[in-house]
Amino acid sequence: MTKPENNETQRDELRPDIQVVITGRNVEVPEHFKERVNTKLAKISVLDPTLNYFHVELKHEPNPRRADRADKIQITATGKGHIARAEAKEDSFYAALEVALAKMERSLRKVKVRRSISHQGHRAPLGAGQQAAKLVQEAEEARSKQEQYDTDPYEGLVDDVLPGQIVRRKEHPAKPMSVDDALSEMELVGHDFYLFINEETGRPSVVYRRRAFDYGLIALVEEEK
C-alpha cells in the first residue's frame, strides 16, 4: 500500500493561519461534522490563500411545508479586505454543506480566472475567450441552482407586515477600490451588484451584471446648480 504524497495530505489539512468557527442555531454541532467541515474548507482555501477566517453557521428552521429545506448552512470567508459568502438549504446539513461549498468554489474559481485575464492586459491570449465563455456558463448554472435554495426573506414573520417598509439596514466600512476589484468582490459574495467607492473618481459607484459577458457601472455625480 503506497503512502499518500505530502501535497495530498496537505489538501485535507487546514493551514496553521486559518481559523474556522462553527456555530449552530437551534442545533448542536457534533465533532464528526466539524471534522468534515475542516476537511472541506482545507480544499476550498487553496483557491484563495488570502482567506484566513471561515465562519460556518448551521441553522435548523422547522417548517412542515418545507421539510426538504429545513437545514441551512451559511459559509462566510474573510481575509485581507475581501469576503466570500455562500449558503444553501437542504434536507440535511451534510447536503447543505456540499451545495454551499460548491457555490463558494465556483465563485472563487471565477474570480481567479478573471484576475488572471485582467493581469494579462486588454490583449489577452486567444484562450481568454474560451475561459470567459466557460465563466458565463458556470455563472448561469450557479444562478439557476441558487434559485432553488433562495426563499422569501420575510417567510415566517407575522402576517400583518406592511409592504414597502424598510425592514433591514446595514452599514459597511469601505475603502476606495478599482472597478476590477469591485467586480471580483461582487463575484465572491454572489450578488448581482456591488456598491463601492471608485478609487479613480472618489465617487460612490455600483457595478452590476448585464447579459452575457457584460457588466454595468453606475456612479453618483453631484448635480450642477
mmCIF file of C-alpha atoms in Angstrom:
data_model
loop_
_atom_site.group_PDB
_atom_site.id
_atom_site.type_symbol
_atom_site.label_atom_id
_atom_site.label_comp_id
_atom_site.label_asym_id
_atom_site.label_seq_id
_atom_site.Cartn_x
_atom_site.Cartn_y
_atom_site.Cartn_z
ATOM 1 C CA MET A 1 0.000 0.000 0.000
ATOM 2 C CA THR A 2 1.521 3.311 -1.079
ATOM 3 C CA LYS A 3 1.612 6.261 1.223
ATOM 4 C CA PRO A 4 -0.107 9.464 0.119
ATOM 5 C CA GLU A 5 2.093 12.222 -1.198
ATOM 6 C CA ASN A 6 2.717 15.174 1.092
ATOM 7 C CA ASN A 7 0.707 17.539 -1.094
ATOM 8 C CA GLU A 8 -2.280 15.185 -0.998
ATOM 9 C CA THR A 9 -2.158 15.122 2.780
ATOM 10 C CA GLN A 10 -1.907 18.895 2.984
ATOM 11 C CA ARG A 11 -5.017 19.406 0.866
ATOM 12 C CA ASP A 12 -7.048 17.735 3.616
ATOM 13 C CA GLU A 13 -5.462 19.780 6.396
ATOM 14 C CA LEU A 14 -6.099 23.404 7.233
ATOM 15 C CA ARG A 15 -3.210 25.844 7.071
ATOM 16 C CA PRO A 16 -1.976 26.936 10.516
ATOM 17 C CA ASP A 17 -3.045 30.534 9.822
ATOM 18 C CA ILE A 18 -6.683 29.613 9.126
ATOM 19 C CA GLN A 19 -9.320 29.946 11.803
ATOM 20 C CA VAL A 20 -12.647 28.141 11.492
ATOM 21 C CA VAL A 21 -15.613 28.959 13.715
ATOM 22 C CA ILE A 22 -18.633 26.656 13.533
ATOM 23 C CA THR A 23 -21.813 27.707 15.300
ATOM 24 C CA GLY A 24 -25.291 26.230 15.485
ATOM 25 C CA ARG A 25 -28.657 27.907 15.938
ATOM 26 C CA ASN A 26 -31.301 25.544 17.275
ATOM 27 C CA VAL A 27 -28.862 22.691 16.699
ATOM 28 C CA GLU A 28 -25.815 21.130 18.336
ATOM 29 C CA VAL A 29 -22.856 20.553 16.019
ATOM 30 C CA PRO A 30 -21.238 17.121 16.547
ATOM 31 C CA GLU A 31 -17.480 16.683 16.371
ATOM 32 C CA HIS A 32 -17.575 14.420 13.303
ATOM 33 C CA PHE A 33 -19.387 17.151 11.369
ATOM 34 C CA LYS A 34 -16.808 19.734 12.448
ATOM 35 C CA GLU A 35 -14.062 17.453 11.150
ATOM 36 C CA ARG A 36 -15.841 17.149 7.815
ATOM 37 C CA VAL A 37 -16.164 20.931 7.562
ATOM 38 C CA ASN A 38 -12.454 21.403 8.259
ATOM 39 C CA THR A 39 -11.515 18.840 5.610
ATOM 40 C CA LYS A 40 -13.711 20.506 3.002
ATOM 41 C CA LEU A 41 -12.528 24.015 3.818
ATOM 42 C CA ALA A 42 -8.901 22.923 3.532
ATOM 43 C CA LYS A 43 -9.536 22.241 -0.157
ATOM 44 C CA ILE A 44 -11.517 25.447 -0.663
ATOM 45 C CA SER A 45 -8.829 27.613 0.943
ATOM 46 C CA VAL A 46 -6.311 26.558 -1.721
ATOM 47 C CA LEU A 47 -8.273 28.572 -4.297
ATOM 48 C CA ASP A 48 -7.622 31.828 -2.413
ATOM 49 C CA PRO A 49 -4.674 31.746 0.038
ATOM 50 C CA THR A 50 -5.624 35.203 1.374
ATOM 51 C CA LEU A 51 -8.744 33.800 3.070
ATOM 52 C CA ASN A 52 -7.860 33.002 6.664
ATOM 53 C CA TYR A 53 -11.143 33.116 8.608
ATOM 54 C CA PHE A 54 -14.198 30.945 7.970
ATOM 55 C CA HIS A 55 -17.473 31.203 9.857
ATOM 56 C CA VAL A 56 -19.829 28.293 9.256
ATOM 57 C CA GLU A 57 -23.311 28.732 10.689
ATOM 58 C CA LEU A 58 -25.849 25.913 10.915
ATOM 59 C CA LYS A 59 -29.492 26.694 11.473
ATOM 60 C CA HIS A 60 -32.484 24.378 11.696
ATOM 61 C CA GLU A 61 -35.693 26.012 10.527
ATOM 62 C CA PRO A 62 -38.610 23.705 11.346
ATOM 63 C CA ASN A 63 -41.329 24.213 8.786
ATOM 64 C CA PRO A 64 -43.769 21.412 7.897
ATOM 65 C CA ARG A 65 -44.252 22.897 4.420
ATOM 66 C CA ARG A 66 -40.522 22.913 3.672
ATOM 67 C CA ALA A 67 -39.122 19.852 5.401
ATOM 68 C CA ASP A 68 -36.764 19.287 2.459
ATOM 69 C CA ARG A 69 -35.117 22.659 3.149
ATOM 70 C CA ALA A 70 -35.152 22.770 6.930
ATOM 71 C CA ASP A 71 -31.372 22.633 7.423
ATOM 72 C CA LYS A 72 -29.494 25.753 6.412
ATOM 73 C CA ILE A 73 -25.753 26.394 6.222
ATOM 74 C CA GLN A 74 -24.091 29.725 5.580
ATOM 75 C CA ILE A 75 -20.327 29.964 5.000
ATOM 76 C CA THR A 76 -18.595 33.328 5.283
ATOM 77 C CA ALA A 77 -14.902 33.602 4.454
ATOM 78 C CA THR A 78 -12.835 36.726 5.043
ATOM 79 C CA GLY A 79 -9.262 37.780 4.586
ATOM 80 C CA LYS A 80 -7.203 40.840 3.610
ATOM 81 C CA GLY A 81 -10.058 43.177 2.884
ATOM 82 C CA HIS A 82 -12.458 40.950 0.972
ATOM 83 C CA ILE A 83 -15.214 38.500 1.738
ATOM 84 C CA ALA A 84 -16.769 35.416 0.144
ATOM 85 C CA ARG A 85 -20.141 34.023 1.124
ATOM 86 C CA ALA A 86 -22.361 31.098 0.159
ATOM 87 C CA GLU A 87 -25.401 29.443 1.666
ATOM 88 C CA ALA A 88 -27.785 26.587 0.997
ATOM 89 C CA LYS A 89 -30.868 24.897 2.434
ATOM 90 C CA GLU A 90 -31.378 21.158 2.173
ATOM 91 C CA ASP A 91 -32.992 18.230 3.977
ATOM 92 C CA SER A 92 -29.756 17.580 5.906
ATOM 93 C CA PHE A 93 -26.742 19.599 6.994
ATOM 94 C CA TYR A 94 -24.458 17.279 5.029
ATOM 95 C CA ALA A 95 -26.305 18.039 1.792
ATOM 96 C CA ALA A 96 -26.450 21.750 2.573
ATOM 97 C CA LEU A 97 -22.706 21.781 3.230
ATOM 98 C CA GLU A 98 -21.940 20.254 -0.172
ATOM 99 C CA VAL A 99 -24.174 22.722 -2.017
ATOM 100 C CA ALA A 100 -22.798 25.761 -0.175
ATOM 101 C CA LEU A 101 -19.213 24.648 -0.749
ATOM 102 C CA ALA A 102 -19.904 24.098 -4.449
ATOM 103 C CA LYS A 103 -21.260 27.640 -4.738
ATOM 104 C CA MET A 104 -18.232 29.107 -2.988
ATOM 105 C CA GLU A 105 -15.833 27.074 -5.098
ATOM 106 C CA ARG A 106 -17.468 28.305 -8.314
ATOM 107 C CA SER A 107 -17.229 31.912 -7.157
ATOM 108 C CA LEU A 108 -13.572 31.617 -6.169
ATOM 109 C CA ARG A 109 -12.633 29.907 -9.431
ATOM 110 C CA LYS A 110 -14.421 32.569 -11.479
ATOM 111 C CA VAL A 111 -12.617 35.371 -9.664
ATOM 112 C CA LYS A 112 -9.283 33.597 -10.019
ATOM 113 C CA VAL A 113 -9.674 33.311 -13.797
ATOM 114 C CA ARG A 114 -10.989 36.883 -14.077
ATOM 115 C CA ARG A 115 -7.970 38.223 -12.257
ATOM 116 C CA SER A 116 -5.554 36.205 -14.380
ATOM 117 C CA ILE A 117 -7.183 37.563 -17.550
ATOM 118 C CA SER A 118 -7.125 41.107 -16.159
ATOM 119 C CA HIS A 119 -3.441 40.902 -15.237
ATOM 120 C CA GLN A 120 -2.621 39.928 -18.815
ATOM 121 C CA GLY A 121 -3.973 43.254 -20.043
ATOM 122 C CA HIS A 122 -6.503 44.054 -22.715
ATOM 123 C CA ARG A 123 -4.631 41.989 -25.286
ATOM 124 C CA ALA A 124 -5.291 38.681 -23.613
ATOM 125 C CA PRO A 125 -4.160 35.456 -25.296
ATOM 126 C CA LEU A 126 -6.539 33.536 -27.521
ATOM 127 C CA GLY A 127 -7.505 31.237 -24.660
ATOM 128 C CA ALA A 128 -9.113 34.075 -22.709
ATOM 129 C CA GLY A 129 -12.263 33.973 -24.835
ATOM 130 C CA GLN A 130 -12.844 30.313 -24.105
ATOM 131 C CA GLN A 131 -12.201 30.951 -20.414
ATOM 132 C CA ALA A 132 -14.687 33.816 -20.352
ATOM 133 C CA ALA A 133 -17.320 31.729 -22.122
ATOM 134 C CA LYS A 134 -16.863 28.989 -19.558
ATOM 135 C CA LEU A 135 -17.286 31.503 -16.736
ATOM 136 C CA VAL A 136 -20.564 32.729 -18.187
ATOM 137 C CA GLN A 137 -21.875 29.172 -18.446
ATOM 138 C CA GLU A 138 -20.869 28.444 -14.846
ATOM 139 C CA ALA A 139 -22.497 31.685 -13.701
ATOM 140 C CA GLU A 140 -25.797 30.761 -15.339
ATOM 141 C CA GLU A 141 -25.694 27.266 -13.825
ATOM 142 C CA ALA A 142 -24.894 28.682 -10.392
ATOM 143 C CA ARG A 143 -27.707 31.212 -10.665
ATOM 144 C CA SER A 144 -30.266 28.571 -11.687
ATOM 145 C CA LYS A 145 -29.213 26.352 -8.794
ATOM 146 C CA GLN A 146 -29.234 29.233 -6.348
ATOM 147 C CA GLU A 147 -32.859 29.954 -7.210
ATOM 148 C CA GLN A 148 -33.722 26.512 -5.851
ATOM 149 C CA TYR A 149 -32.444 27.464 -2.409
ATOM 150 C CA ASP A 150 -33.442 31.120 -2.117
ATOM 151 C CA THR A 151 -36.612 31.720 -0.142
ATOM 152 C CA ASP A 152 -38.729 34.678 0.757
ATOM 153 C CA PRO A 153 -36.714 36.647 3.379
ATOM 154 C CA TYR A 154 -39.943 37.513 5.189
ATOM 155 C CA GLU A 155 -41.229 33.937 5.384
ATOM 156 C CA GLY A 156 -42.273 33.050 8.896
ATOM 157 C CA LEU A 157 -42.797 36.653 10.018
ATOM 158 C CA VAL A 158 -46.158 37.964 11.214
ATOM 159 C CA ASP A 159 -48.835 38.246 8.558
ATOM 160 C CA ASP A 160 -49.586 41.926 9.137
ATOM 161 C CA VAL A 161 -46.213 43.259 7.977
ATOM 162 C CA LEU A 162 -46.936 46.187 5.686
ATOM 163 C CA PRO A 163 -45.359 46.058 2.208
ATOM 164 C CA GLY A 164 -42.863 48.653 1.117
ATOM 165 C CA GLN A 165 -41.232 49.091 4.532
ATOM 166 C CA ILE A 166 -37.507 49.214 5.239
ATOM 167 C CA VAL A 167 -37.024 46.044 7.261
ATOM 168 C CA ARG A 168 -33.235 45.924 7.359
ATOM 169 C CA ARG A 169 -30.408 48.450 7.455
ATOM 170 C CA LYS A 170 -26.694 47.837 7.005
ATOM 171 C CA GLU A 171 -23.596 49.978 7.121
ATOM 172 C CA HIS A 172 -20.285 48.729 5.756
ATOM 173 C CA PRO A 173 -16.869 50.345 6.106
ATOM 174 C CA ALA A 174 -15.476 50.936 2.640
ATOM 175 C CA LYS A 175 -12.078 51.774 1.264
ATOM 176 C CA PRO A 176 -11.657 53.017 -2.314
ATOM 177 C CA MET A 177 -11.028 50.283 -4.871
ATOM 178 C CA SER A 178 -10.755 49.839 -8.614
ATOM 179 C CA VAL A 179 -13.683 48.825 -10.794
ATOM 180 C CA ASP A 180 -11.984 45.498 -11.498
ATOM 181 C CA ASP A 181 -11.618 44.770 -7.770
ATOM 182 C CA ALA A 182 -15.279 45.674 -7.255
ATOM 183 C CA LEU A 183 -16.289 43.147 -9.927
ATOM 184 C CA SER A 184 -14.249 40.481 -8.168
ATOM 185 C CA GLU A 185 -15.866 41.299 -4.825
ATOM 186 C CA MET A 186 -19.305 41.061 -6.446
ATOM 187 C CA GLU A 187 -18.489 37.571 -7.692
ATOM 188 C CA LEU A 188 -17.231 36.473 -4.275
ATOM 189 C CA VAL A 189 -20.379 37.462 -2.391
ATOM 190 C CA GLY A 190 -22.600 36.012 -5.134
ATOM 191 C CA HIS A 191 -24.620 39.175 -5.753
ATOM 192 C CA ASP A 192 -25.762 40.799 -8.992
ATOM 193 C CA PHE A 193 -24.487 44.225 -7.914
ATOM 194 C CA TYR A 194 -21.819 45.706 -5.666
ATOM 195 C CA LEU A 195 -21.638 49.174 -4.079
ATOM 196 C CA PHE A 196 -18.159 50.678 -3.642
ATOM 197 C CA ILE A 197 -16.096 53.879 -3.723
ATOM 198 C CA ASN A 198 -14.250 54.242 -7.023
ATOM 199 C CA GLU A 199 -10.591 54.971 -6.270
ATOM 200 C CA GLU A 200 -10.190 56.795 -9.598
ATOM 201 C CA THR A 201 -13.030 59.264 -9.028
ATOM 202 C CA GLY A 202 -13.702 59.120 -5.291
ATOM 203 C CA ARG A 203 -17.414 58.716 -6.054
ATOM 204 C CA PRO A 204 -19.867 56.129 -4.719
ATOM 205 C CA SER A 205 -20.417 53.701 -7.588
ATOM 206 C CA VAL A 206 -22.189 50.441 -8.358
ATOM 207 C CA VAL A 207 -21.135 47.629 -10.672
ATOM 208 C CA TYR A 208 -23.838 45.219 -11.810
ATOM 209 C CA ARG A 209 -24.414 42.285 -14.123
ATOM 210 C CA ARG A 210 -25.767 42.644 -17.637
ATOM 211 C CA ARG A 211 -26.279 39.989 -20.292
ATOM 212 C CA ALA A 212 -23.593 37.562 -21.455
ATOM 213 C CA PHE A 213 -20.096 38.919 -20.778
ATOM 214 C CA ASP A 214 -21.156 42.454 -19.901
ATOM 215 C CA TYR A 215 -21.163 44.420 -16.679
ATOM 216 C CA GLY A 216 -22.532 47.879 -15.939
ATOM 217 C CA LEU A 217 -21.184 50.770 -13.880
ATOM 218 C CA ILE A 218 -23.255 53.476 -12.207
ATOM 219 C CA ALA A 219 -21.656 56.467 -10.474
ATOM 220 C CA LEU A 220 -23.155 59.346 -8.487
ATOM 221 C CA VAL A 221 -22.287 62.826 -9.733
ATOM 222 C CA GLU A 222 -23.119 66.000 -7.849
ATOM 223 C CA GLU A 223 -25.779 67.972 -9.668
ATOM 224 C CA GLU A 224 -24.644 71.297 -11.039
ATOM 225 C CA LYS A 225 -26.505 74.254 -9.609
#
